[in-house]
mmCIF file of C-alpha atoms in Angstrom:
data_model
loop_
_atom_site.group_PDB
_atom_site.id
_atom_site.type_symbol
_atom_site.label_atom_id
_atom_site.label_comp_id
_atom_site.label_asym_id
_atom_site.label_seq_id
_atom_site.Cartn_x
_atom_site.Cartn_y
_atom_site.Cartn_z
ATOM 1 C CA ARG A 26 40.520 138.451 -36.825
ATOM 2 C CA ILE A 27 43.094 136.257 -38.743
ATOM 3 C CA GLN A 28 41.324 133.383 -37.810
ATOM 4 C CA ASN A 29 38.127 134.674 -39.248
ATOM 5 C CA ILE A 30 39.697 135.555 -42.318
ATOM 6 C CA ASP A 31 41.374 132.235 -42.549
ATOM 7 C CA ALA A 32 37.832 130.514 -42.011
ATOM 8 C CA GLU A 33 36.595 132.597 -45.007
ATOM 9 C CA ILE A 34 39.405 131.926 -47.190
ATOM 10 C CA ALA A 35 38.879 128.158 -46.749
ATOM 11 C CA SER A 36 35.097 128.690 -47.423
ATOM 12 C CA ILE A 37 35.695 130.449 -50.807
ATOM 13 C CA ASN A 38 38.348 127.733 -51.607
ATOM 14 C CA THR A 39 35.681 125.215 -50.778
ATOM 15 C CA PHE A 40 33.122 127.180 -53.099
ATOM 16 C CA ILE A 41 35.494 127.688 -56.032
ATOM 17 C CA ASP A 42 36.149 123.712 -55.903
ATOM 18 C CA ALA A 43 32.658 123.156 -56.298
ATOM 19 C CA LYS A 44 31.942 125.074 -59.015
ATOM 20 C CA THR A 45 35.103 123.783 -60.854
ATOM 21 C CA GLU A 46 33.853 120.169 -60.210
ATOM 22 C CA ALA A 47 30.239 121.510 -61.595
ATOM 23 C CA LYS A 48 32.021 123.150 -64.593
ATOM 24 C CA LYS A 49 33.675 119.639 -65.381
ATOM 25 C CA GLU A 50 29.957 117.991 -65.334
ATOM 26 C CA ALA A 51 28.477 120.643 -67.394
ATOM 27 C CA THR A 52 31.493 119.905 -70.032
ATOM 28 C CA ALA A 53 31.094 116.206 -69.690
ATOM 29 C CA LEU A 54 27.179 116.536 -70.418
ATOM 30 C CA ILE A 55 27.534 118.861 -73.278
ATOM 31 C CA LYS A 56 29.837 116.293 -75.128
ATOM 32 C CA LYS A 57 27.396 113.506 -74.148
ATOM 33 C CA TYR A 58 24.395 115.479 -75.795
ATOM 34 C CA GLU A 59 26.508 116.630 -78.813
ATOM 35 C CA LYS A 60 27.086 112.944 -79.653
ATOM 36 C CA GLN A 61 23.498 112.092 -78.901
ATOM 37 C CA GLN A 62 22.654 114.635 -81.701
ATOM 38 C CA ASP A 63 24.367 112.572 -84.174
ATOM 39 C CA ASN A 64 21.998 109.660 -83.355
ATOM 40 C CA VAL A 65 18.611 111.417 -83.240
ATOM 41 C CA LYS A 66 15.788 110.325 -85.561
ATOM 42 C CA ASN A 67 13.324 113.003 -85.267
ATOM 43 C CA ASN A 68 13.410 116.978 -84.887
ATOM 44 C CA ARG A 69 11.444 116.989 -81.449
ATOM 45 C CA LEU A 70 14.284 114.784 -80.049
ATOM 46 C CA PHE A 71 16.948 117.084 -81.595
ATOM 47 C CA GLU A 72 15.394 120.308 -80.334
ATOM 48 C CA ALA A 73 15.239 118.663 -76.755
ATOM 49 C CA ILE A 74 18.845 117.950 -76.784
ATOM 50 C CA ASN A 75 19.686 121.192 -78.239
ATOM 51 C CA LYS A 76 18.025 122.700 -75.456
ATOM 52 C CA GLU A 77 19.981 120.768 -72.632
ATOM 53 C CA VAL A 78 23.275 121.572 -74.491
ATOM 54 C CA ASP A 79 22.215 125.514 -74.233
ATOM 55 C CA LEU A 80 21.310 124.762 -70.542
ATOM 56 C CA GLN A 81 24.821 123.236 -69.619
ATOM 57 C CA GLU A 82 26.443 125.926 -71.579
ATOM 58 C CA LEU A 83 24.680 128.705 -69.727
ATOM 59 C CA GLU A 84 25.671 126.547 -66.497
ATOM 60 C CA LEU A 85 29.167 126.496 -67.554
ATOM 61 C CA LYS A 86 29.081 130.589 -67.857
ATOM 62 C CA LEU A 87 27.429 130.852 -64.865
ATOM 63 C CA ASN A 88 29.976 128.507 -63.093
ATOM 64 C CA ASP A 89 32.766 130.753 -64.591
ATOM 65 C CA LYS A 90 31.256 133.950 -63.301
ATOM 66 C CA HIS A 91 31.220 132.480 -59.934
ATOM 67 C CA ILE A 92 34.708 131.228 -59.766
ATOM 68 C CA LYS A 93 35.876 134.676 -61.292
ATOM 69 C CA ASP A 94 34.035 136.402 -58.589
ATOM 70 C CA ALA A 95 35.110 134.141 -55.832
ATOM 71 C CA ASN A 96 38.746 134.602 -57.036
ATOM 72 C CA PHE A 97 38.297 138.453 -56.718
ATOM 73 C CA GLU A 98 37.037 138.024 -53.063
ATOM 74 C CA LEU A 99 39.869 135.628 -52.249
ATOM 75 C CA LYS A 100 42.606 138.325 -53.383
ATOM 76 C CA ASP A 101 40.568 140.725 -51.088
ATOM 77 C CA ARG A 102 40.773 138.555 -48.136
ATOM 78 C CA ALA A 103 44.520 137.620 -48.856
ATOM 79 C CA ASN A 104 45.234 141.777 -48.551
ATOM 80 C CA GLN A 105 43.041 141.880 -45.436
ATOM 81 C CA ARG A 106 44.948 139.205 -44.072
ATOM 82 C CA LEU A 107 48.445 141.019 -44.933
ATOM 83 C CA LYS A 108 47.136 144.280 -43.554
ATOM 84 C CA THR A 109 46.079 142.636 -40.192
ATOM 85 C CA GLU A 110 49.387 140.859 -40.026
ATOM 86 C CA GLU A 111 50.986 144.156 -40.365
ATOM 87 C CA LYS A 112 49.017 145.632 -37.761
ATOM 88 C CA ILE A 113 49.587 143.009 -35.394
ATOM 89 C CA LYS A 114 53.538 143.396 -35.941
ATOM 90 C CA ASP A 115 52.885 147.419 -35.145
ATOM 91 C CA VAL A 116 50.737 146.196 -31.772
ATOM 92 C CA GLU A 117 53.370 143.645 -30.835
ATOM 93 C CA GLY A 118 56.104 146.375 -31.400
ATOM 94 C CA ALA A 119 54.219 148.821 -29.131
ATOM 95 C CA LEU A 120 53.349 146.245 -26.336
ATOM 96 C CA LYS A 121 56.883 145.247 -26.236
ATOM 97 C CA ALA A 122 58.177 148.740 -25.564
ATOM 98 C CA LYS A 123 55.363 149.387 -22.911
ATOM 99 C CA LYS A 124 56.372 146.256 -21.235
ATOM 100 C CA ALA A 125 59.907 147.510 -21.213
ATOM 101 C CA GLU A 126 58.881 150.926 -19.917
ATOM 102 C CA LEU A 127 56.665 149.076 -17.208
ATOM 103 C CA GLU A 128 59.506 146.953 -16.046
ATOM 104 C CA LYS A 129 61.664 150.095 -15.754
ATOM 105 C CA ILE A 130 58.803 151.908 -13.575
ATOM 106 C CA ILE A 131 58.556 148.809 -11.286
ATOM 107 C CA ALA A 132 62.178 148.613 -10.789
ATOM 108 C CA GLU A 133 62.489 152.433 -10.186
ATOM 109 C CA THR A 134 59.285 152.163 -7.490
ATOM 110 C CA GLU A 135 60.266 148.788 -5.810
ATOM 111 C CA LYS A 136 62.584 150.696 -3.282
ATOM 112 C CA GLU A 137 59.965 153.351 -2.659
ATOM 113 C CA GLU A 138 57.202 150.494 -2.299
ATOM 114 C CA THR A 139 59.575 148.659 0.107
ATOM 115 C CA VAL A 140 60.232 151.850 2.394
ATOM 116 C CA LEU A 141 56.540 152.571 2.526
ATOM 117 C CA ALA A 142 55.582 149.010 3.498
ATOM 118 C CA ASP A 143 58.265 149.031 6.310
ATOM 119 C CA LYS A 144 56.579 152.280 7.479
ATOM 120 C CA SER A 145 52.964 150.867 7.339
ATOM 121 C CA THR A 146 54.148 147.781 9.385
ATOM 122 C CA ALA A 147 55.609 150.146 11.866
ATOM 123 C CA ALA A 148 52.470 152.469 12.004
ATOM 124 C CA LYS A 149 50.313 149.173 12.356
ATOM 125 C CA GLU A 150 51.886 148.502 15.625
ATOM 126 C CA LYS A 151 50.903 151.758 17.267
ATOM 127 C CA VAL A 152 47.169 151.581 16.218
ATOM 128 C CA ASP A 153 44.298 150.332 18.102
ATOM 129 C CA PRO A 154 43.699 146.822 16.853
ATOM 130 C CA ARG A 155 39.842 147.613 16.429
ATOM 131 C CA LEU A 156 40.593 150.636 14.246
ATOM 132 C CA LEU A 157 43.166 148.938 12.364
ATOM 133 C CA ALA A 158 40.454 146.022 11.344
ATOM 134 C CA ALA A 159 38.184 148.896 10.360
ATOM 135 C CA TYR A 160 40.664 150.521 8.394
ATOM 136 C CA GLU A 161 41.750 147.125 6.380
ATOM 137 C CA ARG A 162 38.049 146.366 5.832
ATOM 138 C CA ILE A 163 37.280 149.886 4.297
ATOM 139 C CA ARG A 164 40.644 149.548 2.258
ATOM 140 C CA GLY A 165 39.635 145.927 0.978
ATOM 141 C CA SER A 166 36.007 147.299 -0.020
ATOM 142 C CA TYR A 167 37.424 149.516 -2.975
ATOM 143 C CA SER A 168 39.250 148.789 -6.133
ATOM 144 C CA ASN A 169 41.742 151.859 -5.497
ATOM 145 C CA GLY A 170 42.713 150.686 -2.063
ATOM 146 C CA LEU A 171 41.965 154.208 -0.396
ATOM 147 C CA ALA A 172 40.392 154.002 3.154
ATOM 148 C CA VAL A 173 41.433 157.524 4.066
ATOM 149 C CA VAL A 174 40.585 160.534 1.622
ATOM 150 C CA PRO A 175 40.802 164.214 1.947
ATOM 151 C CA ILE A 176 38.090 166.833 1.221
ATOM 152 C CA HIS A 177 38.356 168.329 -2.165
ATOM 153 C CA ARG A 178 36.164 171.288 -3.040
ATOM 154 C CA ASP A 179 33.572 170.632 0.025
ATOM 155 C CA SER A 180 33.340 166.958 -1.420
ATOM 156 C CA CYS A 181 34.787 163.516 -0.356
ATOM 157 C CA GLY A 182 37.757 162.602 -2.116
ATOM 158 C CA GLY A 183 36.435 158.921 -2.728
ATOM 159 C CA CYS A 184 32.841 159.138 -3.711
ATOM 160 C CA PHE A 185 32.707 162.899 -4.628
ATOM 161 C CA ASN A 186 29.675 163.410 -2.555
ATOM 162 C CA VAL A 187 29.237 166.725 -0.658
ATOM 163 C CA ILE A 188 30.103 166.999 2.851
ATOM 164 C CA PRO A 189 28.324 169.656 4.814
ATOM 165 C CA PRO A 190 29.978 172.569 6.359
ATOM 166 C CA GLN A 191 29.270 171.370 10.075
ATOM 167 C CA ARG A 192 30.796 168.105 9.471
ATOM 168 C CA GLN A 193 33.808 169.753 7.643
ATOM 169 C CA SER A 194 34.343 171.774 10.725
ATOM 170 C CA GLU A 195 34.261 168.500 13.048
ATOM 171 C CA ILE A 196 36.874 166.841 10.659
ATOM 172 C CA ARG A 197 39.199 169.963 10.794
ATOM 173 C CA GLN A 198 39.228 169.741 14.866
ATOM 174 C CA HIS A 199 40.731 166.264 14.589
ATOM 175 C CA LYS A 200 39.094 165.331 17.883
ATOM 176 C CA LYS A 201 37.489 162.069 16.374
ATOM 177 C CA ILE A 202 37.598 159.721 13.280
ATOM 178 C CA ILE A 203 34.558 160.723 10.831
ATOM 179 C CA VAL A 204 33.710 158.702 7.885
ATOM 180 C CA CYS A 205 31.910 159.827 4.940
ATOM 181 C CA GLU A 206 28.241 158.918 4.932
ATOM 182 C CA HIS A 207 28.070 157.738 1.653
ATOM 183 C CA CYS A 208 31.151 155.728 0.976
ATOM 184 C CA GLY A 209 32.142 154.865 4.460
ATOM 185 C CA ARG A 210 35.938 156.078 3.873
ATOM 186 C CA ILE A 211 37.838 157.868 6.729
ATOM 187 C CA LEU A 212 37.696 161.608 5.927
ATOM 188 C CA VAL A 213 40.535 164.147 6.758
ATOM 189 C CA ASP A 214 40.825 167.804 5.760
ATOM 190 C CA ALA A 215 43.144 168.965 2.934
ATOM 191 C CA ASP A 216 45.822 170.465 5.145
ATOM 192 C CA LEU A 217 46.462 167.276 7.346
ATOM 193 C CA ASN A 218 46.389 165.381 3.931
ATOM 194 C CA GLU A 219 49.063 167.638 2.440
ATOM 195 C CA THR A 220 51.330 167.321 5.678
ATOM 196 C CA VAL A 221 51.192 163.803 5.850
ATOM 197 C CA SER A 222 51.790 163.394 2.089
ATOM 198 C CA GLY A 223 54.764 165.573 2.460
ATOM 199 C CA LYS A 224 56.245 163.505 5.206
ATOM 200 C CA LEU A 225 55.967 160.481 3.067
ATOM 201 C CA LYS A 226 57.897 161.931 0.215
#
């Protein structure tokens, strides 16, 4: 936004310079025509020169107006720039605080993450390689990394599609691994999920 404002300020300054130059040219022409008026030999030529003088005086006034309006715009853009800089300072301050907060959270969870990673490595050794490969594949397919999800309110905890009662009954029996027909995640009942979550804590 500051870059855009700076570009607008530069454009306005160029416009002011052009109009100032046009003013100088109009003033020079007025002086030139006024000198010519002293040497005219007939009324017709005098009136023609007079018209040119009037025209250049109008041009002068118009350039003055343009310069005045442009200066007003320039002040407005300068105020906008100042406000934007203040906003940037506020946002940078908030960002610094959030970064410090995040670093603190990362430091706090690093130990927990290491413990869980060790538990995960130990558990992987006890699982059938084919099942582990399928689990890793499912896990890699989703941005949240969830391959095993519980049933909540008769729905899959991953994609929230409804699980039929017969399917839910089969999941509660824990006889085989059952995946969601819609998203492919492994389904577990809420009781097993809570038990495992409790052990991890």
